[in-house]
XYZ file of N, CA and C in Angstrom:
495
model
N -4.807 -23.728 -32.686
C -4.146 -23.019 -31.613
C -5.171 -22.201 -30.847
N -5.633 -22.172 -29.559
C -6.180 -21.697 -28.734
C -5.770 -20.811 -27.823
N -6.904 -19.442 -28.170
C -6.241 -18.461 -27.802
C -6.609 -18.231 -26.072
N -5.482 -18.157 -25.053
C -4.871 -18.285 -24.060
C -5.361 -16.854 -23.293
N -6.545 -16.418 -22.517
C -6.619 -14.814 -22.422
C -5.710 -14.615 -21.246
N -6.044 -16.010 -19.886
C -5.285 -15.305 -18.637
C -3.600 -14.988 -19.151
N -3.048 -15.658 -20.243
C -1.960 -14.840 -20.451
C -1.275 -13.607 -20.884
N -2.558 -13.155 -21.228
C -2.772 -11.851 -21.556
C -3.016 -10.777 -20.562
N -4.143 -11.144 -19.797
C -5.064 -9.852 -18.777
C -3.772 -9.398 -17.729
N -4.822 -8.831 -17.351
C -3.738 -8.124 -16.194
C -5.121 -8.351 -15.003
N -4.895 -9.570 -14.842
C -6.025 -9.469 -13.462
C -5.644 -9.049 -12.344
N -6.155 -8.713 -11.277
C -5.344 -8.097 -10.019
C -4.824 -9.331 -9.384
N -5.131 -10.669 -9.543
C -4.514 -11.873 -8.838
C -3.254 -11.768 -8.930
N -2.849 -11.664 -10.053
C -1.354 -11.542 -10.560
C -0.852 -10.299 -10.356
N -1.468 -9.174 -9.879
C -0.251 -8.404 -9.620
C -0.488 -7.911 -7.621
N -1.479 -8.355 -7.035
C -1.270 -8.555 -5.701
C -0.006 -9.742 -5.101
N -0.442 -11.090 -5.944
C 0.763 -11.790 -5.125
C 1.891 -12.195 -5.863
N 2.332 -11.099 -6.052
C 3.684 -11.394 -6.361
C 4.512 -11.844 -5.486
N 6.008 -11.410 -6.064
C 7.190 -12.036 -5.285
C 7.109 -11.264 -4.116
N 8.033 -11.838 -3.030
C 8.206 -11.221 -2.239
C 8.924 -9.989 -2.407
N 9.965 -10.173 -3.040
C 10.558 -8.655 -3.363
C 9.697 -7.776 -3.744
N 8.826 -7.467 -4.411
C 7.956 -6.701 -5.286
C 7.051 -5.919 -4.034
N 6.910 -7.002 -2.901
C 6.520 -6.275 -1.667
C 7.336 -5.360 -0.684
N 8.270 -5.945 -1.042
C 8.853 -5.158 0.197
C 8.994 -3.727 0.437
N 9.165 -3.006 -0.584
C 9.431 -1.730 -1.086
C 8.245 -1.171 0.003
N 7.278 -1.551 -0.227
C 6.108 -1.301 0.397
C 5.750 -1.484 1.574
N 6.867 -2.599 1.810
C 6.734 -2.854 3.716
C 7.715 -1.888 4.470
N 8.750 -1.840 3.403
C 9.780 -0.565 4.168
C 9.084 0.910 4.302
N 8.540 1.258 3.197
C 7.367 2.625 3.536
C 6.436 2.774 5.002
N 5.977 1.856 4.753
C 4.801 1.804 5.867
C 5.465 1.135 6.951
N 6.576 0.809 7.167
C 7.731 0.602 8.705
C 7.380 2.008 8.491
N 8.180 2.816 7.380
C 9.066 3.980 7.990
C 7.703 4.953 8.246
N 6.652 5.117 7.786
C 5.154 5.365 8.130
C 4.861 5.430 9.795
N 5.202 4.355 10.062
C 4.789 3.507 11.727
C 5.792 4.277 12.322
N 7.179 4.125 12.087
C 8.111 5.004 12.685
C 7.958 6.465 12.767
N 7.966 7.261 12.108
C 8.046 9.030 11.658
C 6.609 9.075 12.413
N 5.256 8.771 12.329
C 4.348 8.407 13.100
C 4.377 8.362 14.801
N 4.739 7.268 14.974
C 5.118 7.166 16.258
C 6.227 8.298 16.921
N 7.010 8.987 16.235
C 7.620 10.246 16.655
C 6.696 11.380 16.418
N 6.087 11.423 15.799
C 5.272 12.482 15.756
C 4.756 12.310 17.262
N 4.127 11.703 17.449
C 3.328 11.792 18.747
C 4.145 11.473 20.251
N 5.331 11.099 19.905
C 6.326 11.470 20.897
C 6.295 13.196 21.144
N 7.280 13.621 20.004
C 7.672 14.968 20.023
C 6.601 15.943 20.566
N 4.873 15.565 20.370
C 3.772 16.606 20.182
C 3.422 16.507 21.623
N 3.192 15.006 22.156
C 2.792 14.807 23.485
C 3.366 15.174 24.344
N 4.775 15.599 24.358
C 5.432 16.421 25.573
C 5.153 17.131 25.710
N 4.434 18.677 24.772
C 4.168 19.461 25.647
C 2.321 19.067 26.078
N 1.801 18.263 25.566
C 0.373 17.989 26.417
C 0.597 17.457 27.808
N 1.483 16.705 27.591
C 1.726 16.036 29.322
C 2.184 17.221 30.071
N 3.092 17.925 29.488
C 4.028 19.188 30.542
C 2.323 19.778 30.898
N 1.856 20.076 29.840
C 0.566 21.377 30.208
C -0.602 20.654 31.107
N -0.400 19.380 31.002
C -1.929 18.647 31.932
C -0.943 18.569 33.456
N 0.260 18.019 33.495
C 1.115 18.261 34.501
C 0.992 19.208 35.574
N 0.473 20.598 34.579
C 0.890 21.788 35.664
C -0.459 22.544 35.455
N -1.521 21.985 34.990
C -2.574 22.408 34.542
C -3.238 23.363 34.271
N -2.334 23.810 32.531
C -2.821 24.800 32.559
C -3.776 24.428 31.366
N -3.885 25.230 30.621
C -4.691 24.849 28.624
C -3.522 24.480 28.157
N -4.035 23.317 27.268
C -3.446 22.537 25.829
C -3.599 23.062 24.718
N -2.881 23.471 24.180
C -3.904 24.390 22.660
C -3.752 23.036 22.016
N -5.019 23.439 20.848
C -5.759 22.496 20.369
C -4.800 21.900 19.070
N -3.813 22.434 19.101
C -3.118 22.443 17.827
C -1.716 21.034 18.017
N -2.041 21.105 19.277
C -0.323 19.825 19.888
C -1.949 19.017 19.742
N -3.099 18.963 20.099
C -3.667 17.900 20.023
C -4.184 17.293 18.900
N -4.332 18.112 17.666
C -4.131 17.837 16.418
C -3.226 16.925 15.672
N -2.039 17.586 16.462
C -0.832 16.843 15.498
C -0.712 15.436 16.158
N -0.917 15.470 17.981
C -0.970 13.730 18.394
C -2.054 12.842 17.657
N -3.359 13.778 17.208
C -4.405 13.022 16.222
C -3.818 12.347 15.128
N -3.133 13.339 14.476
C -2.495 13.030 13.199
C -1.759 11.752 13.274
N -0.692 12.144 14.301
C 0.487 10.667 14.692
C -0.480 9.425 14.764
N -1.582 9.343 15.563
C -1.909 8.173 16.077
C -2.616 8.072 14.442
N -3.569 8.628 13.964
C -4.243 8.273 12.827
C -2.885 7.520 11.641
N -1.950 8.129 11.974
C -0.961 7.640 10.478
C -0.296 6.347 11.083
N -0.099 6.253 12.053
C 0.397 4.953 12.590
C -0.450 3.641 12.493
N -2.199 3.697 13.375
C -2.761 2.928 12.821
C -2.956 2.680 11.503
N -2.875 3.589 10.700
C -3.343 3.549 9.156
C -1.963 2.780 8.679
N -0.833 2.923 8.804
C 0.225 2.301 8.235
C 0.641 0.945 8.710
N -0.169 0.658 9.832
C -0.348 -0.762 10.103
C -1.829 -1.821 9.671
N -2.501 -0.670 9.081
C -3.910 -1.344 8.498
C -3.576 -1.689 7.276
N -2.807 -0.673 6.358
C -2.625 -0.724 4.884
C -1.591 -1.430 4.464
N -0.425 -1.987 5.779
C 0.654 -2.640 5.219
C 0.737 -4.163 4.290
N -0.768 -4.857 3.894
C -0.920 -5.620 3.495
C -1.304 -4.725 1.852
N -0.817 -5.623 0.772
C -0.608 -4.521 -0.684
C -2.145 -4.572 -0.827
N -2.730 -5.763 -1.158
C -4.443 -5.676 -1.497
C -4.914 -4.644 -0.954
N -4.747 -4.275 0.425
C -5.666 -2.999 0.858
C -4.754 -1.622 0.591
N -3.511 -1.777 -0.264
C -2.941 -0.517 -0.412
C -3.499 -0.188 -1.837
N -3.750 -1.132 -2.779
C -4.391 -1.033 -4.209
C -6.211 -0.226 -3.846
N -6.566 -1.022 -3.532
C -8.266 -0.293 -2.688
C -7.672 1.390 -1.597
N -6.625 1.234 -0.930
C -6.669 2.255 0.150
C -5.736 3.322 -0.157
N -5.590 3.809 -1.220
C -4.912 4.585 -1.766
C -5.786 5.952 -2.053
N -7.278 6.230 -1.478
C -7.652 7.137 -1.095
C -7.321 8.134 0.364
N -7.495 6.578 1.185
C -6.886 6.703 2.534
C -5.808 7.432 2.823
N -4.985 7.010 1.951
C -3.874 7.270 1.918
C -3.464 9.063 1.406
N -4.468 9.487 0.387
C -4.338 10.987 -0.080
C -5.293 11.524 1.377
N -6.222 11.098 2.156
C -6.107 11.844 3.273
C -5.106 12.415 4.463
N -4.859 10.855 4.739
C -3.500 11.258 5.447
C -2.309 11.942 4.947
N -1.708 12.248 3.652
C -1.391 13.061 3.572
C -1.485 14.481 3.163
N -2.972 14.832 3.024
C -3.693 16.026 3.435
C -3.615 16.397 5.274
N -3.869 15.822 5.693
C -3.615 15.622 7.516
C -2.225 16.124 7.580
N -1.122 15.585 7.197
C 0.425 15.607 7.139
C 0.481 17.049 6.725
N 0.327 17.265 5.467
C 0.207 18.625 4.850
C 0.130 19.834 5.901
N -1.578 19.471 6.090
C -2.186 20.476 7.087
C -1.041 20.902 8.609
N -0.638 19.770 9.476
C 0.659 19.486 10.256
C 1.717 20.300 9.901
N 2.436 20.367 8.890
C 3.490 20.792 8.202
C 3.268 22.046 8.488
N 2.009 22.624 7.313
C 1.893 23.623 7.495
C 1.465 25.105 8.541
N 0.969 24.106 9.381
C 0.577 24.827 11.011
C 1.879 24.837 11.624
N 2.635 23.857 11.762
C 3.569 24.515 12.919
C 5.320 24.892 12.025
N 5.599 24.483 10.808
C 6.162 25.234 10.114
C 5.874 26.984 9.958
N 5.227 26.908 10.129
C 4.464 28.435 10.451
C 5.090 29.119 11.209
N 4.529 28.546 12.223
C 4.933 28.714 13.729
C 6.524 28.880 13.970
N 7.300 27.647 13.942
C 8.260 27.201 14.051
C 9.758 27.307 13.465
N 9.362 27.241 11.960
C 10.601 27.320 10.795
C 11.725 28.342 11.084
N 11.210 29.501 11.441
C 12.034 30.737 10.802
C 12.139 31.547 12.490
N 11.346 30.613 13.728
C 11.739 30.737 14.727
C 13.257 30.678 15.466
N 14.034 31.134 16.032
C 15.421 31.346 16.347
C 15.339 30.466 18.225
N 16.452 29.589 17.962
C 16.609 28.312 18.970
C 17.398 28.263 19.792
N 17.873 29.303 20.145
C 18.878 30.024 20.742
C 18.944 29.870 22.321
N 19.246 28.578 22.370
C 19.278 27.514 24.035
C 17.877 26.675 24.652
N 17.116 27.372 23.432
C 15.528 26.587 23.816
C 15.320 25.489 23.530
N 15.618 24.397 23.994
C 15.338 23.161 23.624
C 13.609 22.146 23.377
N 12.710 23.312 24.030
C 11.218 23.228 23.151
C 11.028 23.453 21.905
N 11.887 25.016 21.744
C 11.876 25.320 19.977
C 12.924 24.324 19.545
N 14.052 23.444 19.727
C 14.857 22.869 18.798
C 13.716 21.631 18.656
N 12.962 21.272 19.730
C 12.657 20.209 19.674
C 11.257 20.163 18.498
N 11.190 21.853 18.396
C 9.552 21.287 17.971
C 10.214 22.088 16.367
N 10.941 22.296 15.948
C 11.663 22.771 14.846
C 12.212 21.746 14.142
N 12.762 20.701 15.003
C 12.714 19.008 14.485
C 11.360 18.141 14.320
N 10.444 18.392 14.536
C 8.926 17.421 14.538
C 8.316 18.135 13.495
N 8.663 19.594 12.838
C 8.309 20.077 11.917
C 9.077 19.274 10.867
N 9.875 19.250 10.789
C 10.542 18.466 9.531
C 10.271 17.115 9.453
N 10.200 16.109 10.955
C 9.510 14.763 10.683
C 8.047 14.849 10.220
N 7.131 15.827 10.416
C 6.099 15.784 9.432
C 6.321 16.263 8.519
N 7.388 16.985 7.507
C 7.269 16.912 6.436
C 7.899 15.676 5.895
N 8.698 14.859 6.495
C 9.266 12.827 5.765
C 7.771 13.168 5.808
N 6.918 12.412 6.829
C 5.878 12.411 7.115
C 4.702 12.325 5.937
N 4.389 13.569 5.616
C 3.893 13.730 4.414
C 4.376 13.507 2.762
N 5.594 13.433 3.121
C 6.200 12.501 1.773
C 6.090 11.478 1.610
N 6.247 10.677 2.848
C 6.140 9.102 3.258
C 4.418 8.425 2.251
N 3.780 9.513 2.870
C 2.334 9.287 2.917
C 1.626 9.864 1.231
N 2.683 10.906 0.557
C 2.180 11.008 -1.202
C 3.331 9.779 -1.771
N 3.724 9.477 -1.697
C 4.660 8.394 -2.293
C 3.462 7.430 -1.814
N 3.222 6.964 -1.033
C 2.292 5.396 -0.859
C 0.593 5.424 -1.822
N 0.585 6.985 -1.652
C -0.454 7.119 -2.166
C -0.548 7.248 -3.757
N 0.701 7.449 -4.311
C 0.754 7.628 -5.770
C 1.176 6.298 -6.428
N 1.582 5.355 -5.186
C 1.763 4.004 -5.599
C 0.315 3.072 -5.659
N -0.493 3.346 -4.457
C -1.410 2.931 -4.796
C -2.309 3.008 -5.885
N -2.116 4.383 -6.636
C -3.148 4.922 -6.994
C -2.691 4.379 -8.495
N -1.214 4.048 -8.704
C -0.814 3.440 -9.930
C -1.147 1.794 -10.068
N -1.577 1.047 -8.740
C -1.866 0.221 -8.720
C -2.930 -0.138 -8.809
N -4.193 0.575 -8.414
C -5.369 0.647 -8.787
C -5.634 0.869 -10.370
N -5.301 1.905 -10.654
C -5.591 2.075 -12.242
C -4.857 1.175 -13.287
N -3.767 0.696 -12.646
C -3.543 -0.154 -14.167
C -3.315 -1.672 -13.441
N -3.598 -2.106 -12.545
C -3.904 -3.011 -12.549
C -5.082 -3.928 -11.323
N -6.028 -3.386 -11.753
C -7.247 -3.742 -11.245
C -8.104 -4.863 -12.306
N -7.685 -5.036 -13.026
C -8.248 -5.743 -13.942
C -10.073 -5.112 -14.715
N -10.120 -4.226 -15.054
C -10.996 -3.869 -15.403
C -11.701 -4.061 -16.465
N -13.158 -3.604 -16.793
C -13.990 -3.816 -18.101
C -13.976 -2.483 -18.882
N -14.352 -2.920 -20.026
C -14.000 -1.951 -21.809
C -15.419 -0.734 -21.018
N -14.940 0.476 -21.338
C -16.449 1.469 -20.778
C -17.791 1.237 -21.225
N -17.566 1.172 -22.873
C -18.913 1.127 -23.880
C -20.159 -0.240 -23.212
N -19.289 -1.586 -23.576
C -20.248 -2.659 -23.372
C -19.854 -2.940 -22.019
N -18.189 -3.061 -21.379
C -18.710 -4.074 -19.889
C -18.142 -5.514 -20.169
N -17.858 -5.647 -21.150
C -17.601 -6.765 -21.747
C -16.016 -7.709 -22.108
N -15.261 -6.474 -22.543
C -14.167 -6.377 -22.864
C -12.902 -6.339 -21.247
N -12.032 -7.334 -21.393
C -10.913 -6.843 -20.563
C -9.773 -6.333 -20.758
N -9.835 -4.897 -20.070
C -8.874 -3.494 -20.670
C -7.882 -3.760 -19.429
């Protein structure tokens, strides 16, 4: 009887192409990534357009958060393939350091602000909370990756190099 290893290992062949189901989970994230994304930089860019409009200063902080939007959007259309979510699951703890940072600047600002017919503050009191999905969106992908990297990358034993752990 001959002992059989690929039925054993855990090579990454076998756990990149799986079923389709096994993906999807992952394609619905990084939609909803692309989406919450793409509102971000809706909600932020109105007041850059209003302020280049009538020309006055942009504070640097609406141009931050359109950074952010556009960075998480491309990124959730780069990573939506799983192979580069197993490898890009660093990527991924940046952007939601970026998200974080977002949250926490205009939650600041914003949260505990009173909206009382202002439809700038309702509006930007709502884009505070889509960056916090936002940044959830973005530690959820990243704690998936990061479970996908470590246990199934197919790796070698530490000591010799030799062994498949």
């Amino acid at each position: 009887m001959a002992f059989n290893r690929a039925k054993f290992s855990r090579s990454s062949s076998s756990s990149s192409s799986g079923s389709l189901l096994s993906k999807l989970p992952l394609w619905v994230l990084r939609f909803l990534q692309f989406i919450f994304a793409i509102t971000v930089i809706g909600l932020y860019a109105q007041d850059l357009r209003a302020a280049h409009k009538a020309g006055k200063y942009s504070d640097n902080k609406w141009g931050y958060a359109v950074a952010v939007g556009v960075i998480g959007a491309v990124s959730s259309l780069l990573l939506a393939w799983p192979r580069l979510t197993m490898w890009g699951w660093g990527w991924d703890l940046v952007v939601f350091i970026l998200f974080t940072a977002l949250f926490g600047l205009f939650g600041k600002m914003f949260i505990h602000e009173r909206a009382e017919g202002l439809n700038g503050v309702k509006r930007m009191k709502n884009a505070v909370w889509i960056d916090l999905i936002n940044m959830l969106l973005w530690f959820v992908t990243a704690i998936y990756g990061m479970t996908m990297f470590f246990f199934f990358r197919g790796s070698k034993s530490l000591h010799t190099g030799r062994a498949d752990v």
